[in-house]
Coordinates of C-alpha atoms in Angstrom, one line a residue:
Chain S
M1 CA -10.6 -70.8 -7.3
H2 CA -12.2 -69.9 -4.0
K3 CA -15.3 -67.9 -3.3
F4 CA -15.3 -64.2 -2.4
D5 CA -17.6 -61.3 -2.9
L6 CA -16.3 -58.9 -5.5
S7 CA -19.3 -56.7 -5.6
L8 CA -17.9 -53.6 -3.9
M9 CA -14.1 -53.3 -3.3
F10 CA -12.9 -50.3 -1.3
V11 CA -9.4 -49.5 -2.3
T12 CA -7.8 -47.4 0.4
D13 CA -6.6 -43.9 -0.3
D14 CA -2.8 -43.5 0.1
R15 CA -3.2 -39.7 0.1
I16 CA -4.5 -40.1 3.6
Q17 CA -1.5 -40.0 5.9
D18 CA -3.2 -39.6 9.2
D19 CA -3.8 -43.1 10.7
L20 CA -7.0 -42.1 12.7
V21 CA -8.6 -40.5 9.6
F22 CA -7.6 -43.6 7.6
S23 CA -9.1 -46.0 10.1
N24 CA -12.3 -44.0 10.4
I25 CA -12.8 -44.1 6.6
L26 CA -12.0 -47.8 6.5
T27 CA -14.4 -48.5 9.3
A28 CA -17.1 -46.5 7.5
A29 CA -16.5 -48.6 4.3
L30 CA -16.7 -51.8 6.3
K31 CA -19.9 -50.8 8.1
G32 CA -21.4 -49.5 4.9
G33 CA -21.0 -52.9 3.1
A34 CA -17.7 -53.0 1.3
S35 CA -17.3 -56.7 0.4
I36 CA -13.5 -56.7 0.0
I37 CA -10.7 -54.2 0.9
Q38 CA -7.6 -53.5 -1.1
L39 CA -4.8 -51.8 0.8
R40 CA -2.9 -49.6 -1.7
E41 CA 0.1 -47.6 -0.6
K42 CA 2.5 -46.3 -3.2
Q43 CA 4.6 -43.8 -1.1
R44 CA 5.3 -45.4 2.2
D45 CA 8.5 -47.1 3.4
T46 CA 8.1 -50.8 4.1
L47 CA 7.9 -50.5 7.9
S48 CA 5.0 -48.0 7.9
F49 CA 3.3 -49.9 5.1
Y50 CA 3.5 -53.0 7.2
Q51 CA 2.2 -51.2 10.3
R52 CA -0.7 -49.8 8.4
A53 CA -1.4 -53.3 6.9
L54 CA -1.4 -54.8 10.4
R55 CA -4.1 -52.3 11.6
T56 CA -6.1 -52.7 8.4
K57 CA -6.0 -56.5 8.7
A58 CA -7.3 -56.3 12.3
L59 CA -10.1 -54.0 11.3
C60 CA -11.1 -56.2 8.2
A61 CA -10.9 -59.3 10.3
S62 CA -13.3 -57.9 12.9
Y63 CA -15.9 -57.4 10.1
H64 CA -15.0 -60.8 8.5
I65 CA -14.1 -59.0 5.2
P66 CA -11.1 -60.1 3.1
L67 CA -8.1 -57.9 2.8
I68 CA -5.9 -57.9 -0.3
I69 CA -2.7 -55.9 -0.7
N70 CA -1.8 -53.9 -3.8
D71 CA 1.5 -55.1 -5.4
R72 CA 3.5 -56.0 -2.3
L73 CA 3.7 -59.7 -1.6
D74 CA 6.0 -59.2 1.3
I75 CA 3.4 -57.1 3.1
A76 CA 0.7 -59.6 2.2
L77 CA 2.7 -62.5 3.6
A78 CA 3.8 -60.5 6.7
V79 CA 0.2 -59.8 7.8
D80 CA -1.3 -63.0 6.4
A81 CA -3.6 -61.0 4.1
D82 CA -6.2 -62.8 2.0
G83 CA -4.4 -62.0 -1.2
V84 CA -2.9 -59.4 -3.5
H85 CA -3.9 -57.2 -6.3
I86 CA -1.2 -57.0 -8.9
G87 CA -0.7 -54.7 -11.9
Q88 CA 1.0 -55.4 -15.2
K89 CA 4.3 -54.0 -13.8
D90 CA 4.1 -55.9 -10.5
M91 CA 5.2 -59.5 -9.7
P92 CA 4.3 -62.0 -12.5
A93 CA 1.0 -63.8 -11.5
G94 CA 2.7 -67.2 -11.6
V95 CA 5.4 -66.1 -9.2
A96 CA 2.7 -64.5 -6.9
R97 CA 0.7 -67.7 -6.9
K98 CA 3.8 -69.8 -6.1
L99 CA 4.7 -67.5 -3.1
L100 CA 1.1 -67.1 -1.8
G101 CA -0.2 -70.7 -2.4
D102 CA -3.5 -71.8 -3.7
N103 CA -5.7 -70.5 -0.9
K104 CA -5.1 -66.8 -1.5
I105 CA -6.9 -64.4 -3.8
I106 CA -4.9 -62.9 -6.7
G107 CA -6.4 -60.1 -8.8
L108 CA -4.8 -58.6 -11.8
S109 CA -5.3 -55.2 -13.4
V110 CA -5.9 -55.3 -17.2
S111 CA -6.1 -52.3 -19.4
N112 CA -6.9 -53.9 -22.8
A113 CA -8.4 -56.9 -24.4
Q114 CA -5.1 -58.6 -25.0
Q115 CA -4.2 -58.5 -21.3
A116 CA -7.7 -59.9 -20.6
A117 CA -7.1 -62.8 -22.9
E118 CA -3.7 -63.5 -21.3
A119 CA -5.4 -63.5 -17.9
N120 CA -7.5 -66.4 -18.9
V121 CA -4.5 -68.7 -18.7
L122 CA -3.0 -67.1 -15.5
E123 CA -3.7 -68.4 -12.0
V124 CA -5.6 -65.3 -11.0
D125 CA -9.0 -65.2 -9.4
Y126 CA -10.4 -62.0 -11.0
I127 CA -9.3 -59.1 -13.2
G128 CA -9.7 -55.4 -12.5
I129 CA -10.4 -53.3 -15.6
S130 CA -8.4 -50.2 -15.1
P131 CA -9.4 -47.6 -15.7
I132 CA -13.0 -48.0 -16.8
F133 CA -13.5 -44.2 -16.7
A134 CA -11.2 -41.2 -16.3
T135 CA -10.0 -40.7 -12.8
G136 CA -8.0 -38.2 -10.9
T137 CA -6.9 -40.5 -8.0
K138 CA -4.1 -42.4 -9.6
Q139 CA -1.8 -39.9 -11.2
D140 CA 1.0 -41.9 -12.8
D141 CA 1.0 -43.6 -16.2
L142 CA -2.6 -44.8 -16.5
E143 CA -3.8 -46.3 -19.7
P144 CA -6.7 -44.7 -21.6
P145 CA -10.1 -45.4 -20.1
L146 CA -11.8 -48.5 -21.5
G147 CA -15.4 -47.3 -21.1
L148 CA -18.5 -49.5 -21.3
K149 CA -17.7 -50.7 -24.8
G150 CA -14.3 -51.9 -23.7
L151 CA -15.8 -53.5 -20.7
R152 CA -18.3 -55.5 -22.8
A153 CA -15.4 -56.6 -25.1
I154 CA -13.4 -57.9 -22.2
R155 CA -16.5 -59.5 -20.7
D156 CA -16.8 -61.6 -23.9
I157 CA -13.1 -62.6 -23.5
Y158 CA -12.5 -63.2 -19.8
Q159 CA -14.1 -66.2 -18.1
N160 CA -13.7 -65.3 -14.4
P161 CA -15.0 -62.4 -12.3
I162 CA -14.4 -58.9 -13.3
T163 CA -14.3 -55.7 -11.3
S164 CA -13.9 -52.2 -12.8
I165 CA -12.0 -49.3 -11.3
G166 CA -11.5 -45.6 -12.2
G167 CA -14.0 -42.8 -11.9
V168 CA -16.9 -45.1 -10.7
H169 CA -19.5 -43.3 -8.6
Q170 CA -23.2 -43.6 -7.7
G171 CA -24.2 -42.0 -11.1
N172 CA -22.5 -44.6 -13.2
V173 CA -22.1 -47.8 -11.2
A174 CA -25.4 -49.3 -12.4
E175 CA -24.3 -49.2 -16.1
V176 CA -20.9 -50.7 -15.1
I177 CA -22.7 -53.7 -13.6
Q178 CA -25.2 -53.9 -16.5
N179 CA -22.4 -54.0 -19.0
G180 CA -20.7 -57.1 -17.5
S181 CA -18.7 -56.2 -14.5
D182 CA -19.3 -58.4 -11.4
G183 CA -18.5 -55.5 -9.1
V184 CA -16.7 -52.2 -8.9
A185 CA -13.7 -50.9 -7.0
V186 CA -13.6 -47.4 -5.8
I187 CA -11.3 -45.0 -3.9
S188 CA -12.6 -41.5 -4.0
A189 CA -16.3 -42.4 -4.2
I190 CA -15.9 -43.6 -0.6
S191 CA -12.8 -41.8 0.8
K192 CA -13.8 -38.4 -0.5
A193 CA -17.5 -38.7 0.3
D194 CA -19.0 -36.4 2.9
N195 CA -20.4 -39.5 4.6
P196 CA -18.2 -42.5 3.6
E197 CA -20.5 -45.0 5.3
Q198 CA -23.6 -43.7 3.6
A199 CA -21.8 -43.5 0.3
T200 CA -20.7 -47.1 0.6
Q201 CA -24.3 -48.2 1.5
Q202 CA -25.7 -46.4 -1.5
L203 CA -23.2 -47.9 -3.9
K204 CA -23.8 -51.3 -2.4
T205 CA -27.6 -50.9 -2.8
I206 CA -27.3 -49.9 -6.4
I207 CA -24.9 -52.8 -7.2
C208 CA -27.2 -55.3 -5.5
Q209 CA -30.3 -54.1 -7.2
T210 CA -28.7 -53.9 -10.6
G211 CA -27.2 -57.4 -10.2
L212 CA -30.6 -58.8 -9.3
N213 CA -32.2 -57.3 -12.4
K214 CA -29.5 -58.5 -14.9
Chain B
M1 CA 23.8 -68.3 12.3
H2 CA 25.4 -69.7 9.2
K3 CA 28.7 -68.9 7.6
F4 CA 29.3 -66.3 4.9
D5 CA 32.1 -64.0 3.9
L6 CA 31.3 -60.4 4.8
S7 CA 34.7 -59.1 3.8
L8 CA 33.7 -57.2 0.7
M9 CA 30.1 -56.5 -0.1
F10 CA 29.3 -54.9 -3.5
V11 CA 26.0 -53.0 -3.3
T12 CA 24.6 -52.6 -6.7
D13 CA 24.1 -49.1 -8.0
D14 CA 20.5 -48.3 -8.8
R15 CA 21.5 -45.2 -10.8
I16 CA 22.5 -47.6 -13.5
Q17 CA 19.4 -48.2 -15.6
D18 CA 21.1 -50.0 -18.6
D19 CA 21.0 -53.7 -18.0
L20 CA 24.2 -54.5 -20.0
V21 CA 26.2 -51.9 -18.1
F22 CA 24.7 -53.1 -14.9
S23 CA 25.7 -56.7 -15.6
N24 CA 29.2 -55.8 -16.7
I25 CA 29.9 -54.0 -13.5
L26 CA 28.4 -56.8 -11.4
T27 CA 30.5 -59.3 -13.3
A28 CA 33.6 -57.2 -12.7
A29 CA 32.8 -57.1 -9.0
L30 CA 32.4 -60.9 -8.9
K31 CA 35.6 -61.5 -10.9
G32 CA 37.5 -59.0 -8.7
G33 CA 36.6 -60.8 -5.5
A34 CA 33.4 -59.4 -4.0
S35 CA 32.4 -61.9 -1.3
I36 CA 28.7 -61.0 -1.2
I37 CA 26.4 -59.0 -3.4
Q38 CA 23.5 -56.8 -2.3
L39 CA 20.9 -55.8 -4.9
R40 CA 19.5 -52.4 -4.1
E41 CA 16.8 -50.9 -6.2
K42 CA 14.9 -47.9 -4.8
Q43 CA 13.2 -46.6 -8.0
R44 CA 12.0 -49.6 -10.0
D45 CA 8.5 -51.1 -10.2
T46 CA 8.2 -54.6 -8.8
L47 CA 8.3 -56.3 -12.2
S48 CA 11.6 -54.8 -13.4
F49 CA 13.1 -55.2 -9.9
Y50 CA 12.2 -58.9 -10.1
Q51 CA 13.6 -59.2 -13.6
R52 CA 16.9 -57.6 -12.6
A53 CA 17.0 -59.8 -9.5
L54 CA 16.6 -62.9 -11.6
R55 CA 19.6 -61.9 -13.8
T56 CA 21.6 -60.9 -10.7
K57 CA 20.9 -64.2 -9.0
A58 CA 22.0 -66.2 -12.1
L59 CA 25.3 -64.2 -12.3
C60 CA 26.0 -64.5 -8.6
A61 CA 25.2 -68.2 -8.6
S62 CA 27.7 -68.8 -11.5
Y63 CA 30.4 -67.3 -9.2
H64 CA 29.1 -69.1 -6.1
I65 CA 28.7 -65.8 -4.4
P66 CA 25.6 -65.1 -2.2
L67 CA 23.1 -62.5 -3.2
I68 CA 21.0 -60.6 -0.7
I69 CA 18.2 -58.1 -1.6
N70 CA 17.8 -54.7 -0.1
D71 CA 14.5 -54.2 1.7
R72 CA 12.2 -56.3 -0.5
L73 CA 11.4 -59.7 1.0
D74 CA 9.0 -60.4 -1.9
I75 CA 11.8 -60.1 -4.4
A76 CA 14.1 -62.2 -2.2
L77 CA 11.5 -65.0 -2.0
A78 CA 10.7 -64.7 -5.7
V79 CA 14.3 -65.3 -6.8
D80 CA 15.3 -67.5 -3.9
A81 CA 18.0 -65.1 -2.9
D82 CA 20.4 -65.9 -0.1
G83 CA 18.9 -63.2 2.2
V84 CA 17.9 -59.6 2.7
H85 CA 19.5 -56.4 3.9
I86 CA 16.9 -54.4 5.9
G87 CA 17.0 -50.9 7.2
Q88 CA 15.4 -49.4 10.3
K89 CA 12.4 -48.4 8.1
D90 CA 12.0 -51.7 6.4
M91 CA 10.3 -54.9 7.6
P92 CA 10.9 -55.7 11.3
A93 CA 13.7 -58.3 11.6
G94 CA 11.6 -60.8 13.4
V95 CA 9.0 -60.7 10.6
A96 CA 11.7 -61.0 8.0
R97 CA 13.2 -64.0 9.8
K98 CA 9.7 -65.7 10.0
L99 CA 9.1 -65.2 6.3
L100 CA 12.6 -66.2 5.2
G101 CA 13.3 -69.1 7.6
D102 CA 16.4 -69.9 9.5
N103 CA 18.7 -70.6 6.5
K104 CA 18.7 -67.1 5.0
I105 CA 21.0 -64.2 5.7
I106 CA 19.5 -61.1 7.3
G107 CA 21.5 -58.0 7.7
L108 CA 20.4 -54.8 9.4
S109 CA 21.5 -51.2 8.9
V110 CA 22.3 -49.4 12.2
S111 CA 23.1 -45.7 12.5
N112 CA 23.8 -45.4 16.3
A113 CA 24.8 -47.3 19.4
Q114 CA 21.3 -47.9 20.6
Q115 CA 20.3 -49.6 17.4
A116 CA 23.4 -51.8 17.6
A117 CA 22.4 -52.8 21.2
E118 CA 18.9 -53.6 20.0
A119 CA 20.4 -55.7 17.1
N120 CA 22.1 -58.0 19.6
V121 CA 18.7 -59.5 20.5
L122 CA 17.3 -59.6 17.0
E123 CA 17.6 -62.6 14.7
V124 CA 20.0 -60.9 12.3
D125 CA 23.3 -62.3 11.0
Y126 CA 25.2 -59.0 10.7
I127 CA 24.8 -55.3 11.0
G128 CA 25.8 -52.7 8.5
I129 CA 27.0 -49.4 10.1
S130 CA 25.5 -46.7 7.8
P131 CA 26.9 -44.3 7.1
I132 CA 30.5 -44.8 8.4
F133 CA 31.7 -41.8 6.3
A134 CA 29.9 -39.1 4.3
T135 CA 28.6 -40.3 1.0
G136 CA 27.0 -38.9 -2.1
T137 CA 25.4 -42.1 -3.3
K138 CA 22.3 -42.5 -1.1
Q139 CA 20.6 -39.1 -1.2
D140 CA 17.6 -39.4 1.1
D141 CA 17.5 -39.1 4.8
L142 CA 20.8 -40.5 5.9
E143 CA 21.9 -40.2 9.5
P144 CA 25.1 -38.4 10.4
P145 CA 28.3 -40.4 9.7
L146 CA 29.5 -42.5 12.6
G147 CA 33.2 -42.4 11.8
L148 CA 35.9 -44.6 13.3
K149 CA 35.0 -43.6 16.8
G150 CA 31.4 -44.5 16.3
L151 CA 32.5 -47.8 14.8
R152 CA 34.7 -48.7 17.7
A153 CA 31.8 -47.9 20.1
I154 CA 29.5 -50.2 18.2
R155 CA 32.2 -52.9 18.0
D156 CA 32.2 -52.9 21.8
I157 CA 28.4 -53.3 21.8
Y158 CA 27.6 -55.7 19.0
Q159 CA 28.5 -59.4 19.2
N160 CA 28.1 -60.5 15.6
P161 CA 29.8 -59.5 12.3
I162 CA 29.8 -55.9 11.3
T163 CA 30.2 -54.3 7.9
S164 CA 30.4 -50.6 7.2
I165 CA 29.0 -48.6 4.4
G166 CA 29.3 -45.0 3.2
G167 CA 32.2 -43.3 1.6
V168 CA 34.5 -46.3 1.9
H169 CA 37.3 -46.4 -0.7
Q170 CA 40.9 -47.7 -1.1
G171 CA 42.3 -44.8 0.9
N172 CA 40.3 -45.5 4.1
V173 CA 39.3 -49.2 3.9
A174 CA 42.2 -50.3 6.0
E175 CA 41.3 -48.1 9.0
V176 CA 37.7 -49.3 8.9
I177 CA 38.9 -52.9 9.2
Q178 CA 41.5 -51.9 11.9
N179 CA 38.8 -50.2 13.9
G180 CA 36.6 -53.3 14.2
S181 CA 34.6 -53.8 11.0
D182 CA 34.7 -57.4 9.7
G183 CA 34.2 -56.1 6.2
V184 CA 33.0 -53.1 4.1
A185 CA 30.2 -52.5 1.7
V186 CA 30.7 -50.2 -1.3
I187 CA 28.7 -48.9 -4.1
S188 CA 30.6 -46.1 -5.9
A189 CA 34.1 -47.4 -5.1
I190 CA 33.3 -50.2 -7.5
S191 CA 30.5 -48.9 -9.8
K192 CA 32.1 -45.6 -10.5
A193 CA 35.7 -46.9 -10.8
D194 CA 37.4 -46.6 -14.2
N195 CA 38.2 -50.3 -13.9
P196 CA 35.6 -51.9 -11.5
E197 CA 37.3 -55.4 -11.5
Q198 CA 40.7 -53.9 -10.6
A199 CA 39.1 -51.7 -8.0
T200 CA 37.4 -54.7 -6.4
Q201 CA 40.7 -56.6 -6.4
Q202 CA 42.5 -53.8 -4.8
L203 CA 39.9 -53.3 -2.1
K204 CA 39.9 -57.1 -1.4
T205 CA 43.7 -57.2 -1.1
I206 CA 43.7 -54.3 1.4
I207 CA 40.9 -55.9 3.4
C208 CA 42.6 -59.3 3.5
Q209 CA 46.1 -57.9 4.4
T210 CA 44.6 -55.7 7.1
G211 CA 42.5 -58.5 8.5
L212 CA 45.6 -60.8 8.7
N213 CA 47.5 -58.1 10.6
K214 CA 44.8 -57.4 13.1

């Protein structure tokens, strides 16, 4: 298990096709204080995913912020990303660990207490509770939101860091941290903000202050 | 460059969801004389692609026939496949070679003479002319068929083995071999045959006889 800052993960928005707009939002998130970036592309062919990953890696590296890739180990290996975030329908965690080696970050989405218990014995570095609240960003086959009660139950079960994703914004991020999440992951709260850099800063400030007072 | 038999590639049919039906057709192709198998899945999530790849690898290994994976290097690495087949919108060949190492097969789809010329300087083991004839199997964004004239032009350009895919069947396979292809790759000619094993045998016989008389 190696150290990384899970406090504020920006998950990139695959609805944004334009590369310049994409890079501008990513840069804003990096400047605003995102502590880790997850590149998530569900629609692209492998070549354009790889090309976007190369650009994303270069930007993240210039801010010394780790980059993880959603699902695709081939992309992660190709750009030497810092790790992957896998879902329950992605590569099994043990296979991912074998392919990536011990020095990479592996995160796993969990949607219920049983998956959280299973994650305790997997070689993953953190879990992402998904979804914590209702969200419009990820359209396909999401599980029901776990809510703060579900988060607390999983906090009692899972021994390593937890982040939470789904409908998190400035108005509810404090209670997510207060109820046991080590950080949050957001897409729209940054990508759809009028000012993505300021939105990132504000989220980061709330997370830090709430964490200090826990 | 390592040796493998490109004479008859069976490309698996991702329209076939049922695992038993899928395995039965694959077994028939292996029994019938397919010389190399390409697992092609364009719709599945990573986990079910991986699980199908594991089963496919085991079957191919029991017949001592190499298995290559379409597009997905992560799946190829995860099941220790014998290589990959990549398209022009997949991972760049140089990146694929770096990730797979020198001992794996890499094939590349080409759709015109320029791509064939470019392939001469890439670290790929063969090219697949796609499509040689019109086909109904692959729906999305195929280039215009190259035909036998296009095949001959590419044969004059490209120095390594060539296979051809797209609308190949018992009635036209001989002329594909006669016009410079080292082998053919088929989906429907085997997967949609009334008797896939017999269809494979018949294709293999024509290919071998035509090759002997070249």
